[in-house]
């Protein structure tokens, strides 16, 4: 029976996770594997929803390179330790034996790498010959063990471009507003920091990351100074900024009209504060989901690296490696050059990385040149999309489950 | 003394108003006019802030074609009738005489066309030989007297693309959410209707425009049906939907933490309602400012038409016409063809256009094929942008006021 590979996607979508999928599929076929996809992450392995990638149209598969979101579905399931609860593992083992699965590639973030690690260990433990490799994915860029993470560059490019456009838009009146843009990243400020890539003159005047305690009075003072000078002020804030006591800024839980607890956005909270304290017009903007799915503006560097991470995962497994995550090692920032390496999964799943101190300005309200040097190459290059009737064409897969 | 032309921009920015500016500048130079810009709309004429376009770098001027927002600044000032208050008009007349201004081109929406109309009438009335022509601009597409309005196509392309990307993003989990996207357009549903250009399978399931009364109970029922079938549901709503009594949906004025009156967004209101009534996860997304400034995704058709409207304004004035707005006349939808015409300003400034009945599905929760035929050509084509370090390069003008 033909040797086969199972690929699955997990966690929140990104603009380039499907580029990694294509890298896996291309390399797997090259190495002689039959390729299956587990639909909705490992849920598909447990519920028997597994598709045969050969059933997809080639033209749709090629489009995966530029298609956002998780084309094979996703999940947020975590596996228990197999020492205490083997049921899920045994189910997966049964499926893998039936399909002669020799490689499992899981594409996701922190939690997914933890699942990956457990599965790798389980297969070694039970003596079933299946190599397990993780492919990193997160727009948050907070995965340990890699210089940066596929998904981040495209989100950063979208944020930088959008902040530049908003900066132009908000500067048109003789007397403008204080505009506050709320950016994803509850614990790490990588995405918010990327707003600085719009440039000091055509981007945010102030940038606040969750890594530094936020003083609302100092913030208002800065806004006032900038507004007095420029007659407008653009602020980028992470959704996760916290005050000196570690409390989320604006996290006053209010009941809305339907008695649901409403966690108001931090941008709306700060805008209201500025209106009350400075008496200028304000506007709050949440960049929201497009940060992780605006593939029409993906970074070509990010797409290429995501694809290569997928390829390298299969290569590593085919060479007999197991229990690793593919990682990106930066060789140089200028000219930008990387190589792909392997990081033990056990070292990845334990924590997250924050924006380091020397990437944040001492005043805590902007980033340093060192951050710009780090992040700038990651957003470079544009992808070529096909458009149909003015809208980008993205892959649509059949994802028909096979009979097991 | 050389004959000259004054150009000014007014009202809310769009992605293509600067393309119109370039059309005006190019044609004016061709016709032998010296070109001035009044900074911050007609405010510049009254405060003496007028720039000499010859002082701008040619490379920056060329970039106006793809640059969002109002590169010469904007205002929201309305002129009083000159019969009752001539002060502003006399000030403008003085400046125009000093600079030998023979043509005034004003680029804006409804209110700006009203100002334009008054100025045209004033110059005729006082016997000063200056031709006044309006160039239409609004993302809302609600200007009378033109098939559609420059600015709409690019906003529509952004909305359609973003809705397709959000649709992919929200469909990745086995059990998803009801996602509600709030789109600009308080009185007219043109922008919200454009979400349908994402396609029925890869766009919103439900679309609600302000032209039809909104029933929240019928809405919840539809959401439930769709969610039960698809395990996710994407809804596009206009910010201006009203209930059967004509009240804005969700317009409960609440005081926020700083005692400011908070007009909560309709998407957040509906999301909360759905959570309470159906008990599924929801997400509210406001597309906000990028709708009018995301020039990285402008429609080439829109850019071209905006440029041509600018050119045609100068042509008309140079031929001795005054008191008109350039308008777009559609000759055919398939193949798409237009010609440029002139509409008397007096007929433009009196009202706005709504989405007609036969563009809205009888159930009131989607659009018809007729709307798709109308809107689809307007979003076609992509512009070529220059990128620097991964971010689009946009025009930056000096806008140095001349000495008067």
XYZ file of N, CA and C in Angstrom, chain A residues 146-374:
687
model
N 11.651 30.687 16.302
C 11.763 31.089 14.903
C 11.956 32.607 14.859
N 12.749 33.075 13.892
C 13.011 34.519 13.802
C 11.707 35.288 13.672
N 10.814 34.739 12.866
C 9.477 35.316 12.716
C 8.577 34.208 12.198
N 7.306 34.499 12.073
C 6.361 33.425 11.812
C 5.564 33.690 10.535
N 5.432 32.695 9.636
C 4.573 32.903 8.469
C 3.185 33.393 8.899
N 2.699 34.388 8.202
C 1.418 35.014 8.554
C 1.638 36.426 9.054
N 2.760 36.623 9.746
C 3.026 37.945 10.323
C 3.300 38.991 9.241
N 4.135 38.653 8.278
C 4.537 39.627 7.259
C 3.348 40.193 6.497
N 2.398 39.335 6.151
C 1.236 39.806 5.396
C 0.324 40.668 6.257
N 0.122 40.253 7.493
C -0.684 41.071 8.407
C -0.008 42.422 8.622
N 1.311 42.399 8.769
C 2.071 43.636 8.993
C 1.980 44.557 7.779
N 2.034 43.958 6.586
C 1.931 44.768 5.361
C 0.550 45.420 5.275
N -0.475 44.663 5.614
C -1.835 45.206 5.592
C -1.968 46.350 6.597
N -1.435 46.149 7.787
C -1.530 47.167 8.842
C -0.772 48.428 8.447
N 0.448 48.265 7.923
C 1.257 49.430 7.535
C 0.576 50.204 6.408
N 0.091 49.484 5.414
C -0.560 50.134 4.273
C -1.832 50.851 4.713
N -2.643 50.165 5.501
C -3.899 50.749 5.956
C -3.641 51.970 6.834
N -2.630 51.898 7.690
C -2.317 53.063 8.539
C -1.839 54.229 7.677
N -1.082 53.949 6.621
C -0.665 55.047 5.742
C -1.892 55.677 5.076
N -2.791 54.860 4.615
C -3.990 55.376 3.941
C -4.878 56.162 4.907
N -5.017 55.642 6.110
C -5.817 56.355 7.122
C -5.140 57.674 7.484
N -3.820 57.648 7.557
C -3.076 58.872 7.878
C -3.335 59.956 6.827
N -3.341 59.578 5.553
C -3.652 60.549 4.501
C -5.086 61.037 4.644
N -5.995 60.110 4.907
C -7.420 60.450 4.999
C -7.702 61.412 6.135
N -7.038 61.201 7.257
C -7.367 62.011 8.441
C -6.653 63.355 8.439
N -5.799 63.590 7.456
C -5.038 64.852 7.437
C -5.639 65.883 6.495
N -6.826 65.626 5.946
C -7.313 66.504 4.876
C -7.969 67.797 5.361
N -8.447 67.820 6.597
C -9.112 69.033 7.059
C -8.142 69.951 7.799
N -8.395 71.236 7.748
C -7.531 72.207 8.416
C -7.495 71.928 9.915
N -8.621 71.503 10.455
C -8.671 71.058 11.840
C -9.230 69.642 11.844
N -8.356 68.669 12.160
C -8.735 67.264 12.023
C -9.182 66.641 13.333
N -8.800 65.408 13.522
C -9.232 64.634 14.679
C -8.047 63.916 15.314
N -8.318 63.349 16.467
C -7.452 62.310 16.997
C -8.076 60.981 16.572
N -7.338 60.231 15.767
C -7.844 58.959 15.258
C -7.070 57.826 15.922
N -7.806 56.879 16.462
C -7.167 55.793 17.208
C -7.470 54.467 16.532
N -6.409 53.787 16.111
C -6.544 52.532 15.386
C -6.194 51.377 16.317
N -7.132 50.456 16.457
C -6.919 49.312 17.354
C -6.458 48.103 16.555
N -5.366 47.522 17.000
C -4.701 46.455 16.237
C -4.639 45.187 17.069
N -4.723 44.030 16.399
C -4.748 42.747 17.093
C -3.437 42.468 17.853
N -3.511 41.517 18.762
C -2.341 41.124 19.530
C -2.544 41.437 20.998
N -3.151 40.502 21.725
C -3.516 40.792 23.109
C -2.283 40.806 24.023
N -1.336 39.925 23.745
C -0.180 39.818 24.653
C 1.124 40.303 24.051
N 1.203 40.293 22.728
C 2.445 40.720 22.082
C 2.144 41.840 21.101
N 3.038 42.806 21.018
C 2.790 44.009 20.230
C 3.337 43.989 18.821
N 3.714 42.812 18.324
C 4.341 42.740 16.998
C 3.490 43.388 15.917
N 2.193 43.105 15.923
C 1.322 43.645 14.874
C 1.162 45.157 15.010
N 0.975 45.626 16.226
C 0.809 47.064 16.436
C 2.090 47.799 16.044
N 3.231 47.221 16.403
C 4.516 47.833 16.046
C 4.634 47.999 14.534
N 4.043 47.058 13.783
C 4.150 47.099 12.315
C 3.518 48.348 11.718
N 2.656 49.013 12.466
C 2.061 50.246 11.947
C 3.138 51.293 11.662
N 4.277 51.188 12.349
C 5.384 52.142 12.136
C 5.983 52.005 10.737
N 5.749 50.858 10.096
C 6.293 50.661 8.740
C 5.605 51.588 7.739
N 4.524 52.240 8.153
C 3.884 53.263 7.310
C 4.743 54.520 7.237
N 5.710 54.633 8.127
C 6.596 55.802 8.123
C 6.118 56.847 9.127
N 7.059 57.583 9.657
C 6.747 58.565 10.707
C 5.861 59.698 10.163
N 6.086 60.078 8.897
C 5.330 61.205 8.323
C 3.981 60.774 7.763
N 3.868 59.512 7.444
C 2.641 59.023 6.802
C 2.114 57.801 7.538
N 2.183 57.877 8.841
C 1.699 56.765 9.664
C 1.372 57.288 11.048
N 1.265 56.395 12.029
C 0.882 56.817 13.374
C 1.913 57.760 14.000
N 1.414 58.704 14.788
C 2.285 59.575 15.572
C 2.688 58.879 16.868
N 1.805 58.048 17.353
C 2.034 57.359 18.626
C 1.688 55.883 18.466
N 2.477 55.026 19.096
C 2.265 53.575 18.997
C 2.423 52.966 20.391
N 1.393 52.265 20.840
C 1.424 51.682 22.180
C 1.275 50.162 22.130
N 2.246 49.474 22.708
C 2.267 48.009 22.715
C 1.924 47.477 24.108
N 1.464 46.236 24.185
C 1.127 45.680 25.506
C 2.360 45.395 26.360
N 3.538 45.449 25.739
C 4.765 45.144 26.495
C 5.097 46.211 27.537
N 4.560 47.435 27.362
C 4.882 48.528 28.283
C 3.608 48.994 28.989
N 3.681 49.291 30.287
C 2.486 49.801 30.979
C 2.016 51.110 30.343
N 0.700 51.257 30.235
C 0.106 52.390 29.534
C -0.443 53.394 30.535
N -0.002 54.631 30.431
C -0.536 55.695 31.291
C -1.466 56.565 30.463
N -2.735 56.558 30.823
C -3.735 57.278 30.026
C -3.538 58.790 30.124
N -3.021 59.264 31.243
C -2.809 60.716 31.368
C -1.621 61.160 30.514
N -0.552 60.374 30.512
C 0.596 60.697 29.653
C 0.179 60.644 28.189
N -0.650 59.658 27.872
C -1.166 59.505 26.508
C -1.944 60.749 26.076
N -2.845 61.216 26.928
C -3.666 62.381 26.595
C -2.786 63.612 26.397
N -1.767 63.741 27.226
C -0.842 64.861 27.136
C -0.131 64.858 25.768
N 0.347 63.682 25.364
C 1.026 63.541 24.067
C 0.081 63.875 22.910
N -1.130 63.362 22.993
C -2.128 63.634 21.953
C -2.342 65.133 21.807
N -2.471 65.793 22.930
C -2.733 67.222 22.912
C -1.574 67.970 22.241
N -0.347 67.622 22.625
C 0.831 68.273 22.030
C 0.855 68.088 20.513
N 0.633 66.857 20.096
C 0.692 66.575 18.653
C -0.456 67.255 17.921
N -1.644 67.193 18.507
C -2.806 67.814 17.866
C -2.624 69.332 17.753
N -2.076 69.932 18.794
C -1.853 71.389 18.764
C -0.921 71.768 17.617
N 0.046 70.900 17.336
C 1.034 71.195 16.299
C 0.514 70.852 14.907
N -0.075 69.664 14.761
C -0.427 69.155 13.432
C -1.899 69.313 13.084
N -2.717 69.595 14.078
C -4.178 69.663 13.906
C -4.786 68.301 13.560
N -4.007 67.268 13.777
C -4.544 65.912 13.702
C -3.542 65.020 14.426
N -3.980 63.833 14.789
C -3.073 62.921 15.492
C -3.552 61.500 15.228
N -2.623 60.640 14.804
C -2.975 59.242 14.538
C -2.264 58.356 15.559
N -3.051 57.496 16.202
C -2.525 56.646 17.270
C -2.791 55.186 16.914
N -1.786 54.337 17.095
C -1.977 52.887 16.942
C -1.858 52.243 18.311
N -2.882 51.502 18.715
C -2.812 50.817 20.015
C -3.101 49.340 19.855
N -2.387 48.563 20.618
C -2.683 47.135 20.687
C -3.955 46.935 21.489
N -4.755 45.969 21.086
C -5.981 45.652 21.830
C -5.670 45.230 23.265
N -4.404 44.887 23.525
C -4.077 44.328 24.836
C -3.289 45.246 25.760
N -3.304 46.565 25.501
C -2.527 47.437 26.398
C -3.108 47.403 27.813
N -2.205 47.469 28.781
C -2.591 47.393 30.191
C -2.035 48.583 30.971
N -2.731 48.951 32.016
C -2.266 50.088 32.829
C -1.153 49.644 33.780
N -0.725 50.576 34.631
C 0.404 50.313 35.525
C 0.128 49.143 36.475
N -1.146 48.845 36.701
C -1.485 47.735 37.594
C -1.740 46.420 36.853
N -1.496 46.457 35.533
C -1.665 45.234 34.758
C -3.093 44.979 34.312
N -3.991 45.955 34.520
C -5.378 45.781 34.066
C -5.532 46.261 32.626
N -6.300 45.513 31.848
C -6.554 45.926 30.469
C -7.194 47.305 30.446
N -6.700 48.172 29.588
C -7.232 49.530 29.493
C -8.640 49.487 28.888
N -9.584 50.102 29.576
C -10.954 50.172 29.063
C -11.761 48.919 29.310
N -11.241 48.028 30.132
C -11.937 46.754 30.347
C -13.035 46.877 31.396
N -13.865 47.900 31.246
C -15.008 48.017 32.126
C -16.132 47.193 31.521
N -16.519 46.171 32.214
C -17.552 45.296 31.652
C -18.912 45.962 31.809
N -19.530 46.270 30.679
C -20.859 46.863 30.722
C -21.857 45.884 30.135
N -23.101 45.985 30.614
C -24.152 45.186 30.006
C -24.743 45.999 28.855
N -24.930 45.371 27.711
C -25.519 46.120 26.610
C -27.038 45.974 26.634
N -27.684 46.454 25.573
C -29.151 46.490 25.520
C -29.774 45.108 25.714
N -29.024 44.045 25.393
C -29.587 42.697 25.484
C -29.007 41.921 26.663
N -28.437 42.681 27.613
C -27.894 42.098 28.822
C -26.681 41.201 28.586
N -26.055 41.353 27.424
C -24.791 40.664 27.196
C -23.669 41.513 27.782
N -22.659 40.845 28.308
C -21.493 41.581 28.779
C -20.717 42.079 27.564
N -20.470 43.374 27.568
C -19.847 44.009 26.417
C -18.428 44.390 26.802
N -17.452 43.815 26.111
C -16.080 44.246 26.318
C -15.765 45.265 25.244
N -15.946 46.528 25.576
C -15.734 47.580 24.598
C -14.302 47.580 24.114
N -14.083 48.007 22.896
C -12.743 48.073 22.348
C -11.958 49.176 23.027
N -10.652 48.984 23.090
C -9.790 49.965 23.749
C -9.729 51.268 22.941
N -9.813 51.183 21.600
C -9.768 52.400 20.784
C -10.968 53.290 21.088
N -12.153 52.696 21.180
C -13.364 53.464 21.485
C -13.251 54.100 22.866
N -12.695 53.359 23.797
C -12.517 53.869 25.160
C -11.581 55.071 25.164
N -10.439 54.940 24.492
C -9.466 56.034 24.470
C -10.006 57.245 23.710
N -10.744 56.980 22.637
C -11.322 58.088 21.866
C -12.272 58.890 22.747
N -13.082 58.194 23.499
C -14.031 58.862 24.379
C -13.299 59.655 25.455
N -12.220 59.079 25.959
C -11.412 59.770 26.980
C -10.840 61.070 26.409
N -10.306 60.995 25.199
C -9.696 62.176 24.566
C -10.753 63.256 24.318
N -11.922 62.834 23.846
C -13.007 63.801 23.635
C -13.323 64.531 24.935
N -13.413 63.759 26.007
C -13.757 64.352 27.298
C -12.642 65.253 27.833
N -11.392 64.842 27.668
C -10.282 65.569 28.297
C -9.747 66.707 27.432
N -9.707 66.493 26.103
C -9.087 67.507 25.235
C -10.133 68.277 24.452
N -11.292 67.659 24.293
C -12.353 68.361 23.590
C -12.140 68.471 22.083
N -11.438 67.495 21.504
C -11.315 67.490 20.044
C -12.118 66.311 19.497
N -12.403 66.387 18.214
C -13.106 65.277 17.573
C -12.207 64.047 17.551
N -12.811 62.889 17.708
C -12.022 61.652 17.678
C -12.701 60.627 16.777
N -11.947 59.629 16.408
C -12.527 58.497 15.690
C -11.783 57.240 16.107
N -12.532 56.181 16.403
C -11.926 54.895 16.753
C -12.127 53.930 15.594
N -11.065 53.245 15.222
C -11.130 52.281 14.122
C -10.523 50.964 14.594
N -11.299 49.883 14.458
C -10.761 48.550 14.752
C -10.416 47.891 13.428
N -9.170 47.509 13.252
C -8.834 46.911 11.943
C -9.460 45.532 11.768
N -9.714 44.850 12.876
C -10.502 43.611 12.872
C -9.968 42.519 11.939
N -10.851 41.639 11.495
C -10.463 40.425 10.758
C -9.587 40.631 9.525
N -9.792 41.706 8.746
C -8.939 41.843 7.559
C -7.444 41.736 7.876
N -7.042 42.009 9.095
C -5.630 41.852 9.455
C -5.133 40.440 9.185
N -6.004 39.460 9.316
C -5.528 38.096 9.129
C -6.042 37.449 7.844
N -6.828 38.193 7.047
C -7.366 37.560 5.836
C -7.300 38.428 4.585
N -6.689 39.633 4.666
C -6.654 40.505 3.486
C -5.556 40.053 2.523
N -5.763 38.883 1.947
C -4.721 38.289 1.093
C -4.509 39.071 -0.187
N -5.413 39.993 -0.520
C -5.175 40.805 -1.711
C -3.945 41.690 -1.508
N -3.469 41.779 -0.275
C -2.306 42.618 0.024
C -1.229 41.798 0.748
N -1.150 40.505 0.451
C -0.138 39.678 1.111
C 1.269 40.126 0.754
N 2.182 39.854 1.648
C 3.605 40.072 1.392
C 4.138 38.877 0.610
N 4.818 39.159 -0.492
C 5.360 38.068 -1.301
C 6.421 37.296 -0.514
N 7.197 38.032 0.269
C 8.199 37.385 1.132
C 7.513 36.384 2.059
N 6.422 36.800 2.649
C 5.673 35.954 3.583
C 5.098 34.734 2.870
N 4.516 34.954 1.704
C 3.933 33.844 0.932
C 5.013 32.823 0.587
N 6.148 33.327 0.120
C 7.254 32.438 -0.267
C 7.746 31.640 0.932
N 7.916 32.324 2.055
C 8.418 31.633 3.246
C 7.407 30.620 3.781
N 6.125 30.970 3.706
C 5.097 30.030 4.163
C 5.144 28.761 3.314
N 5.266 28.956 1.998
C 5.353 27.809 1.079
C 6.584 26.971 1.406
N 7.714 27.638 1.597
C 8.965 26.930 1.872
C 8.912 26.187 3.210
N 8.260 26.762 4.195
C 8.109 26.072 5.480
C 7.349 24.767 5.288
N 6.309 24.819 4.461
C 5.553 23.600 4.161
C 6.426 22.552 3.492
N 7.156 22.975 2.475
C 8.059 22.048 1.770
C 9.077 21.429 2.718
N 9.685 22.294 3.540
C 10.742 21.820 4.436
C 10.226 20.854 5.496
N 8.962 20.997 5.853
C 8.377 20.060 6.819
C 8.378 18.648 6.232
N 7.948 18.552 4.961
C 7.884 17.234 4.320
C 9.289 16.668 4.119
N 10.200 17.538 3.685
C 11.595 17.092 3.502
C 12.160 16.487 4.782
N 11.931 17.195 5.881
C 12.469 16.750 7.173
C 11.877 15.402 7.560
N 10.563 15.292 7.397
C 9.902 14.028 7.751
C 10.402 12.900 6.857
N 10.550 13.201 5.577
C 10.994 12.191 4.625
C 12.418 11.729 4.941
N 13.173 12.625 5.564
C 14.542 12.258 5.975
C 14.551 11.546 7.326
N 13.369 11.314 7.884
C 13.284 10.536 9.113
C 13.196 11.344 10.390
N 13.097 12.662 10.257
C 13.007 13.496 11.460
C 11.576 13.507 11.995
N 11.453 13.603 13.295
C 10.126 13.736 13.900
C 10.223 14.567 15.179
N 9.104 15.235 15.531
C 9.101 16.037 16.762
C 9.719 17.413 16.595
N 9.719 17.926 15.387
C 10.289 19.260 15.138
C 9.266 20.207 14.525
N 9.504 21.488 14.727
C 8.796 22.517 13.970
C 9.787 23.139 13.001
N 9.340 23.387 11.774
C 10.185 24.112 10.842
C 10.304 25.546 11.353
N 11.500 26.085 11.324
C 11.669 27.464 11.783
C 12.452 28.258 10.754
N 12.336 29.565 10.871
C 13.026 30.463 9.947
C 14.194 31.098 10.686
N 15.374 30.974 10.080
C 16.580 31.545 10.690
C 17.027 32.681 9.793
N 17.134 33.868 10.363
C 17.562 35.007 9.561
C 19.083 35.018 9.457
N 19.569 35.093 8.233
C 21.013 35.166 8.027
C 21.460 36.616 7.955
N 20.584 37.462 7.397
C 20.944 38.872 7.230
C 19.674 39.675 6.974
N 19.672 40.907 7.452
C 18.510 41.771 7.211
C 18.690 42.582 5.945
N 19.953 42.904 5.622
C 20.194 43.743 4.463
C 21.507 43.341 3.808
N 21.476 42.587 2.696
C 20.270 42.092 2.034
C 19.589 41.004 2.863
N 18.290 40.944 2.739
C 17.510 39.986 3.530
C 17.766 38.565 3.046
N 18.108 37.685 3.963
C 18.324 36.282 3.618
C 17.971 35.403 4.808
N 17.313 34.295 4.524
C 16.952 33.354 5.596
C 17.329 31.938 5.189
N 17.381 31.055 6.182
C 17.426 29.625 5.881
C 16.417 28.934 6.789
N 16.045 27.718 6.403
C 15.039 26.998 7.171
C 15.731 26.000 8.080
N 15.266 25.911 9.292
C 15.885 25.027 10.270
C 14.795 24.218 10.978
N 15.182 23.422 11.931
C 14.217 22.637 12.706
C 14.413 22.948 14.187
N 13.314 23.154 14.872
C 13.343 23.450 16.300
C 12.536 22.368 17.010
N 13.075 21.780 18.076
C 12.309 20.721 18.762
C 10.949 21.264 19.223
N 9.891 20.519 18.908
C 8.541 20.957 19.272
C 8.405 21.207 20.768
N 9.114 20.412 21.547
C 8.995 20.542 23.004
C 9.441 21.917 23.480
N 10.338 22.547 22.725
C 10.835 23.865 23.158
C 9.952 25.005 22.661
N 9.028 24.680 21.751
C 8.207 25.722 21.131
C 6.936 25.998 21.926
N 6.355 24.917 22.439
C 4.994 25.027 22.948
C 4.922 25.588 24.364
N 6.069 25.918 24.930
C 6.058 26.338 26.329
C 5.710 27.795 26.577
N 5.833 28.650 25.586
C 5.604 30.069 25.869
C 5.452 30.872 24.603
N 5.518 32.168 24.733
C 5.415 33.042 23.571
C 6.517 34.103 23.654
N 6.787 34.753 22.536
C 7.787 35.822 22.546
C 7.100 37.184 22.520
N 7.676 38.113 23.230
C 7.194 39.495 23.236
C 8.136 40.346 22.402
N 7.690 41.550 22.101
C 8.564 42.512 21.432
C 9.655 42.908 22.438
N 10.938 42.721 22.056
C 12.007 43.005 23.024
C 12.129 44.501 23.318
N 12.716 44.782 24.440
C 12.874 46.165 24.913
C 13.533 47.086 23.893
N 14.560 46.566 23.212
C 15.291 47.470 22.316
C 14.565 47.693 20.982
N 13.368 47.126 20.829
C 12.511 47.424 19.672
C 11.492 48.525 20.025
N 11.434 48.894 21.289
C 10.435 49.875 21.755
C 11.172 51.130 22.201
N 10.667 52.289 21.791
C 11.349 53.535 22.163
C 11.292 53.711 23.676
N 12.325 54.333 24.251
C 12.369 54.491 25.718
C 11.116 55.171 26.271
N 10.524 56.098 25.487
C 9.317 56.778 25.947
C 8.095 55.852 25.928
N 8.228 54.684 25.317
C 7.136 53.714 25.306
C 6.003 54.056 24.367
N 6.200 55.048 23.476
C 5.098 55.421 22.587
C 5.470 55.361 21.106
N 6.495 54.593 20.793
C 6.865 54.370 19.395
C 7.829 53.173 19.367
N 8.303 52.837 18.173
C 9.261 51.728 18.070
C 10.627 52.290 17.678
N 11.639 51.462 17.758
C 12.998 51.914 17.415
C 13.351 51.529 15.979
N 14.435 52.127 15.504
C 14.962 51.810 14.176
C 15.284 50.308 14.087
N 15.688 49.738 15.187
C 16.029 48.312 15.218
C 14.803 47.451 14.870
N 13.634 47.869 15.349
C 12.420 47.136 14.969
C 12.159 47.279 13.483
N 12.317 48.490 12.954
C 12.069 48.727 11.526
C 12.983 47.827 10.691
N 14.243 47.745 11.080
C 15.192 46.878 10.350
C 14.756 45.418 10.399
N 14.225 45.019 11.545
C 13.744 43.649 11.704
C 12.513 43.385 10.826
